[in-house]
Protein backbone atom coordinates (compact mmCIF):
# COMPACT_ATOMS: atom_id res chain seq x y z
CA UNK A 1 0.00 0.00 0.00
CA UNK A 2 0.85 3.72 -0.14
CA UNK A 3 2.37 3.70 -3.62
CA UNK A 4 3.43 6.79 -5.51
CA UNK A 5 3.91 6.57 -9.27
CA UNK A 6 6.19 9.10 -10.95
CA UNK A 7 6.43 9.70 -14.70
CA UNK A 8 8.37 9.95 -16.83
CA UNK A 9 11.37 8.09 -15.49
CA UNK A 10 13.66 9.76 -18.00
CA UNK A 11 13.26 12.78 -20.21
CA UNK A 12 15.56 14.64 -22.54
CA UNK A 13 14.53 18.08 -23.67
CA UNK A 14 15.99 20.96 -25.58
CA UNK A 15 17.13 24.07 -23.82
CA UNK A 16 14.32 26.61 -23.56
CA UNK A 17 11.48 24.12 -23.55
CA UNK A 18 9.30 23.09 -20.61
CA UNK A 19 8.99 19.67 -19.07
CA UNK A 20 6.21 18.31 -16.86
CA UNK A 21 6.75 15.57 -14.31
CA UNK A 22 3.79 13.80 -12.76
CA UNK A 23 3.46 12.23 -9.37
CA UNK A 24 0.38 10.15 -8.58
CA UNK A 25 -0.68 8.46 -5.40
CA UNK A 26 -2.22 5.16 -6.51
CA UNK A 27 -3.97 3.80 -3.45
CA UNK A 28 -4.36 6.69 -1.06
CA UNK A 29 -5.18 10.35 -1.02
CA UNK A 30 -2.13 12.55 -0.74
CA UNK A 31 -3.02 15.92 0.68
CA UNK A 32 0.64 16.84 0.91
CA UNK A 33 3.35 16.03 -1.58
CA UNK A 34 6.99 17.03 -1.72
CA UNK A 35 9.39 17.60 -4.57
CA UNK A 36 13.09 16.94 -4.19
CA UNK A 37 16.09 17.48 -6.38
CA UNK A 38 19.12 15.25 -6.16
CA UNK A 39 22.49 16.02 -7.71
CA UNK A 40 24.87 13.15 -8.55
CA UNK A 41 26.24 11.49 -5.44
CA UNK A 42 24.45 14.04 -3.28
CA UNK A 43 21.61 14.01 -0.85
CA UNK A 44 18.05 15.03 -1.55
CA UNK A 45 17.25 18.70 -1.45
CA UNK A 46 13.66 19.66 -0.71
CA UNK A 47 12.43 22.06 -3.36
CA UNK A 48 8.84 22.60 -2.37
CA UNK A 49 5.82 21.31 -0.54
CA UNK A 50 2.54 21.10 -2.38
CA UNK A 51 -0.81 20.94 -0.67
CA UNK A 52 -3.93 19.95 -2.52
CA UNK A 53 -5.95 22.96 -3.53
CA UNK A 54 -3.47 25.60 -2.44
CA UNK A 55 -0.24 27.18 -3.57
CA UNK A 56 2.98 25.33 -3.11
CA UNK A 57 5.47 26.41 -0.49
CA UNK A 58 8.95 26.75 -1.91
CA UNK A 59 12.19 26.36 -0.03
CA UNK A 60 14.59 29.23 0.12
CA UNK A 61 16.57 29.65 -3.07
CA UNK A 62 14.15 27.71 -5.28
CA UNK A 63 12.76 29.74 -8.16
CA UNK A 64 9.00 29.35 -8.06
CA UNK A 65 8.60 30.73 -11.58
CA UNK A 66 10.97 28.12 -12.95
CA UNK A 67 9.65 25.17 -11.01
CA UNK A 68 5.87 25.32 -11.21
CA UNK A 69 4.03 22.97 -8.92
CA UNK A 70 0.38 22.10 -9.20
CA UNK A 71 -1.55 19.88 -6.82
CA UNK A 72 -5.01 20.07 -8.28
CA UNK A 73 -6.33 16.79 -6.92
CA UNK A 74 -5.77 14.49 -3.98
CA UNK A 75 -3.91 12.01 -6.16
CA UNK A 76 -1.85 14.14 -8.53
CA UNK A 77 0.91 16.67 -8.18
CA UNK A 78 2.93 17.97 -11.10
CA UNK A 79 6.26 19.72 -11.37
CA UNK A 80 6.87 21.75 -14.51
CA UNK A 81 10.38 22.89 -15.24
CA UNK A 82 9.88 25.96 -17.39
CA UNK A 83 12.38 27.26 -19.93
CA UNK A 84 14.73 24.48 -18.97
CA UNK A 85 18.47 24.95 -19.22
CA UNK A 86 21.34 22.50 -18.89
CA UNK A 87 21.87 23.48 -15.26
CA UNK A 88 18.35 22.18 -14.52
CA UNK A 89 19.50 18.70 -15.45
CA UNK A 90 19.08 16.58 -12.36
CA UNK A 91 17.21 13.75 -10.71
CA UNK A 92 13.83 14.85 -9.41
CA UNK A 93 11.91 12.79 -6.85
CA UNK A 94 8.43 13.26 -5.48
CA UNK A 95 7.18 12.10 -2.13
CA UNK A 96 3.87 11.99 -0.37
CA UNK A 97 2.85 11.87 3.24
CA UNK A 98 1.20 8.58 4.01
CA UNK A 99 -2.12 9.06 5.77
CA UNK A 100 -2.05 8.65 9.51
CA UNK A 101 -2.35 5.12 10.65
CA UNK A 102 -4.41 4.20 13.66
CA UNK A 103 -1.28 4.56 15.77
CA UNK A 104 -0.44 8.03 14.46
CA UNK A 105 2.15 9.42 12.05
CA UNK A 106 2.24 7.49 8.80
CA UNK A 107 5.54 8.51 7.29
CA UNK A 108 6.42 9.10 3.67
CA UNK A 109 6.53 7.23 0.40
CA UNK A 110 8.63 8.12 -2.64
CA UNK A 111 8.28 8.01 -6.39
CA UNK A 112 10.93 6.29 -8.47
CA UNK A 113 12.36 9.57 -9.71
CA UNK A 114 12.76 11.36 -13.03
CA UNK A 115 16.11 11.86 -14.71
CA UNK A 116 15.93 15.16 -16.58
CA UNK A 117 18.60 15.97 -19.13
CA UNK A 118 18.49 19.34 -20.85
CA UNK A 119 20.56 19.57 -24.02
CA UNK B 1 20.92 24.33 14.27
CA UNK B 2 18.85 21.27 13.54
CA UNK B 3 20.70 18.71 11.50
CA UNK B 4 21.11 15.06 10.66
CA UNK B 5 24.60 13.73 10.12
CA UNK B 6 25.92 10.61 8.48
CA UNK B 7 29.64 10.64 9.31
CA UNK B 8 30.64 7.96 6.82
CA UNK B 9 30.57 8.96 3.16
CA UNK B 10 31.62 5.58 1.84
CA UNK B 11 31.86 2.14 3.43
CA UNK B 12 33.23 -0.98 1.79
CA UNK B 13 32.32 -4.31 3.31
CA UNK B 14 32.89 -7.91 2.31
CA UNK B 15 29.93 -10.05 1.43
CA UNK B 16 28.80 -11.92 4.49
CA UNK B 17 30.34 -9.43 6.88
CA UNK B 18 28.36 -7.20 9.21
CA UNK B 19 27.48 -3.63 8.39
CA UNK B 20 26.80 -0.63 10.57
CA UNK B 21 25.89 2.80 9.27
CA UNK B 22 25.91 5.74 11.62
CA UNK B 23 23.36 8.49 11.93
CA UNK B 24 23.30 11.31 14.44
CA UNK B 25 20.75 14.05 14.79
CA UNK B 26 20.62 17.38 16.49
CA UNK B 27 17.10 18.39 17.43
CA UNK B 28 15.53 19.76 20.58
CA UNK B 29 13.08 16.91 20.91
CA UNK B 30 13.34 13.41 19.57
CA UNK B 31 12.27 13.51 15.94
CA UNK B 32 10.74 10.77 13.87
CA UNK B 33 13.61 8.76 12.37
CA UNK B 34 13.91 6.88 9.10
CA UNK B 35 16.40 4.90 7.07
CA UNK B 36 16.01 4.76 3.30
CA UNK B 37 17.95 2.90 0.64
CA UNK B 38 18.44 4.08 -2.93
CA UNK B 39 19.75 1.98 -5.79
CA UNK B 40 21.36 3.85 -8.71
CA UNK B 41 18.82 5.82 -10.72
CA UNK B 42 15.99 4.77 -8.48
CA UNK B 43 13.75 6.33 -5.89
CA UNK B 44 13.95 5.68 -2.18
CA UNK B 45 12.77 2.60 -0.38
CA UNK B 46 11.96 2.71 3.31
CA UNK B 47 14.01 0.24 5.33
CA UNK B 48 12.61 1.08 8.73
CA UNK B 49 11.33 3.88 10.90
CA UNK B 50 11.18 4.86 14.54
CA UNK B 51 8.41 6.89 16.06
CA UNK B 52 8.34 5.72 19.66
CA UNK B 53 8.40 2.60 21.79
CA UNK B 54 10.93 -0.19 21.47
CA UNK B 55 14.28 1.34 20.64
CA UNK B 56 15.41 -1.61 18.51
CA UNK B 57 13.55 -1.47 15.23
CA UNK B 58 13.38 -4.28 12.73
CA UNK B 59 13.11 -3.45 9.07
CA UNK B 60 13.04 -5.08 5.70
CA UNK B 61 15.89 -6.98 4.03
CA UNK B 62 17.31 -8.05 7.38
CA UNK B 63 18.14 -4.53 8.57
CA UNK B 64 17.66 -3.23 12.07
CA UNK B 65 18.34 0.07 13.76
CA UNK B 66 18.75 1.12 17.34
CA UNK B 67 17.60 4.44 18.70
CA UNK B 68 19.82 5.78 21.48
CA UNK B 69 18.46 8.95 23.01
CA UNK B 70 21.55 9.60 25.10
CA UNK B 71 23.72 9.61 21.99
CA UNK B 72 21.16 11.19 19.63
CA UNK B 73 21.86 8.33 17.29
CA UNK B 74 19.91 5.94 15.09
CA UNK B 75 22.45 3.54 13.64
CA UNK B 76 21.55 0.99 11.00
CA UNK B 77 22.89 -2.55 11.13
CA UNK B 78 22.83 -5.75 9.18
CA UNK B 79 24.52 -8.92 10.48
CA UNK B 80 25.49 -10.31 7.08
CA UNK B 81 25.47 -8.25 3.92
CA UNK B 82 24.63 -9.52 0.46
CA UNK B 83 25.99 -8.15 -2.80
CA UNK B 84 22.53 -6.71 -3.47
CA UNK B 85 22.92 -4.43 -0.45
CA UNK B 86 25.32 -2.24 -2.40
CA UNK B 87 23.48 1.08 -2.61
CA UNK B 88 23.17 4.54 -1.14
CA UNK B 89 21.70 4.74 2.34
CA UNK B 90 20.05 7.81 3.77
CA UNK B 91 19.09 8.62 7.31
CA UNK B 92 16.21 11.06 7.51
CA UNK B 93 14.36 12.85 10.28
CA UNK B 94 11.15 14.74 10.77
CA UNK B 95 10.96 17.02 13.81
CA UNK B 96 8.11 16.20 16.11
CA UNK B 97 6.52 19.59 15.46
CA UNK B 98 7.04 19.63 11.70
CA UNK B 99 6.35 17.59 8.61
CA UNK B 100 9.36 18.19 6.40
CA UNK B 101 11.73 15.31 5.96
CA UNK B 102 15.43 16.22 6.21
CA UNK B 103 18.06 13.90 4.86
CA UNK B 104 21.58 13.16 5.86
CA UNK B 105 24.27 13.32 3.20
CA UNK B 106 24.07 9.62 2.58
CA UNK B 107 26.49 6.71 2.87
CA UNK B 108 27.54 4.73 -0.16
CA UNK B 109 27.92 1.04 0.58
CA UNK B 110 30.12 -1.07 -1.65
CA UNK B 111 30.08 -4.83 -1.22
CA UNK B 112 33.13 -6.78 -2.33
CA UNK B 113 33.06 -10.47 -3.08
Coordinates of N, CA, C and O in Angstrom, one line a residue, chain B residues 5 19-25 30-35 47-59 62-79 91-93:
Chain B
X5 N 23.2 14.0 10.6 CA 24.6 13.7 10.1 C 24.9 12.3 9.9 O 24.6 11.4 10.8
X19 N 27.5 -5.0 8.9 CA 27.5 -3.6 8.4 C 26.8 -2.8 9.4 O 25.8 -3.1 10.0
X20 N 27.4 -1.6 9.7 CA 26.8 -0.6 10.6 C 27.0 0.8 10.0 O 28.1 1.2 9.7
X21 N 25.9 1.4 9.8 CA 25.9 2.8 9.3 C 25.4 3.7 10.4 O 24.4 3.5 11.0
X22 N 26.2 4.8 10.5 CA 25.9 5.7 11.6 C 25.0 6.9 11.2 O 25.1 7.4 10.1
X23 N 24.2 7.3 12.1 CA 23.4 8.5 11.9 C 23.2 9.2 13.3 O 22.8 8.6 14.3
X24 N 23.5 10.5 13.3 CA 23.3 11.3 14.4 C 22.4 12.5 14.1 O 22.5 13.0 13.0
X25 N 21.6 12.9 15.0 CA 20.8 14.0 14.8 C 20.9 15.1 15.9 O 21.3 14.8 17.0
X30 N 13.1 14.6 20.4 CA 13.3 13.4 19.6 C 12.4 13.5 18.3 O 11.2 13.5 18.4
X31 N 13.1 13.5 17.2 CA 12.3 13.5 15.9 C 11.8 12.1 15.5 O 12.2 11.1 16.1
X32 N 11.0 12.0 14.5 CA 10.7 10.8 13.9 C 12.0 10.4 13.0 O 12.5 11.3 12.4
X33 N 12.4 9.2 13.0 CA 13.6 8.8 12.4 C 13.4 7.7 11.3 O 12.6 6.8 11.5
X34 N 14.1 7.8 10.2 CA 13.9 6.9 9.1 C 15.3 6.5 8.5 O 16.2 7.3 8.6
X35 N 15.3 5.3 7.9 CA 16.4 4.9 7.1 C 15.8 4.5 5.7 O 14.9 3.7 5.7
X47 N 13.5 1.4 4.7 CA 14.0 0.2 5.3 C 13.3 0.1 6.7 O 12.9 -1.1 7.0
X48 N 13.2 1.1 7.4 CA 12.6 1.1 8.7 C 12.4 2.5 9.2 O 12.9 3.5 8.7
X49 N 11.6 2.6 10.3 CA 11.3 3.9 10.9 C 11.1 3.7 12.4 O 10.8 2.7 12.9
X50 N 11.4 4.8 13.1 CA 11.2 4.9 14.5 C 10.3 6.1 14.9 O 10.7 7.2 14.6
X51 N 9.2 5.8 15.6 CA 8.4 6.9 16.1 C 8.4 6.9 17.6 O 8.6 8.0 18.2
X52 N 8.3 5.8 18.2 CA 8.3 5.7 19.7 C 8.4 4.2 20.0 O 8.3 3.4 19.2
X53 N 8.5 4.0 21.3 CA 8.4 2.6 21.8 C 9.7 1.9 21.8 O 10.8 2.5 22.1
X54 N 9.7 0.6 21.4 CA 10.9 -0.2 21.5 C 12.1 0.5 20.7 O 11.9 0.8 19.5
X55 N 13.2 0.6 21.3 CA 14.3 1.3 20.6 C 15.0 0.5 19.6 O 15.8 1.1 18.8
X56 N 14.8 -0.8 19.5 CA 15.4 -1.6 18.5 C 14.3 -1.9 17.5 O 13.3 -2.5 17.8
X57 N 14.6 -1.4 16.3 CA 13.6 -1.5 15.2 C 14.0 -2.5 14.2 O 15.1 -2.4 13.7
X58 N 13.1 -3.3 13.8 CA 13.4 -4.3 12.7 C 12.8 -3.7 11.4 O 11.7 -3.2 11.4
X59 N 13.6 -3.9 10.4 CA 13.1 -3.4 9.1 C 13.1 -4.6 8.0 O 13.2 -5.7 8.4
X62 N 16.4 -7.6 6.3 CA 17.3 -8.0 7.4 C 18.0 -6.9 8.1 O 18.9 -7.1 8.9
X63 N 17.6 -5.7 7.9 CA 18.1 -4.5 8.6 C 17.4 -4.3 9.9 O 16.3 -4.6 10.1
X64 N 18.2 -3.7 10.8 CA 17.7 -3.2 12.1 C 18.4 -1.9 12.5 O 19.4 -1.6 11.9
X65 N 17.7 -1.2 13.3 CA 18.3 0.1 13.8 C 18.0 0.2 15.2 O 17.0 -0.2 15.7
X66 N 18.9 0.9 15.9 CA 18.8 1.1 17.3 C 18.7 2.6 17.6 O 19.7 3.3 17.3
X67 N 17.7 3.1 18.3 CA 17.6 4.4 18.7 C 18.2 4.6 20.1 O 17.9 3.9 21.0
X68 N 19.2 5.5 20.2 CA 19.8 5.8 21.5 C 19.7 7.3 21.8 O 20.4 8.1 21.2
X69 N 18.8 7.6 22.7 CA 18.5 8.9 23.0 C 19.7 9.7 23.6 O 20.0 10.8 23.2
X70 N 20.4 9.0 24.4 CA 21.6 9.6 25.1 C 22.6 10.0 24.1 O 23.4 10.9 24.4
X71 N 22.7 9.3 23.0 CA 23.7 9.6 22.0 C 23.1 10.3 20.8 O 23.9 10.6 19.8
X72 N 21.8 10.6 20.8 CA 21.2 11.2 19.6 C 21.5 10.4 18.4 O 21.9 11.0 17.3
X73 N 21.4 9.1 18.4 CA 21.9 8.3 17.3 C 20.8 7.4 16.9 O 19.9 7.0 17.7
X74 N 20.9 6.9 15.7 CA 19.9 5.9 15.1 C 20.7 5.2 14.0 O 20.6 5.4 12.9
X75 N 21.6 4.3 14.5 CA 22.5 3.5 13.6 C 21.8 2.3 13.0 O 21.0 1.6 13.7
X76 N 22.1 2.1 11.8 CA 21.5 1.0 11.0 C 22.5 -0.2 11.0 O 23.7 0.0 10.8
X77 N 22.0 -1.4 11.1 CA 22.9 -2.6 11.1 C 22.3 -3.7 10.3 O 21.1 -3.8 10.1
X78 N 23.2 -4.5 9.8 CA 22.8 -5.8 9.2 C 23.9 -6.8 9.5 O 25.1 -6.5 9.3
X79 N 23.5 -7.9 10.0 CA 24.5 -8.9 10.5 C 25.4 -9.5 9.4 O 26.6 -9.8 9.6
X91 N 19.8 8.4 6.1 CA 19.1 8.6 7.3 C 18.3 9.9 7.1 O 18.7 10.9 6.5
X92 N 17.1 9.9 7.7 CA 16.2 11.1 7.5 C 15.4 11.3 8.8 O 15.1 10.3 9.5
X93 N 15.1 12.5 9.1 CA 14.4 12.9 10.3 C 13.2 13.8 10.0 O 13.3 14.6 9.0

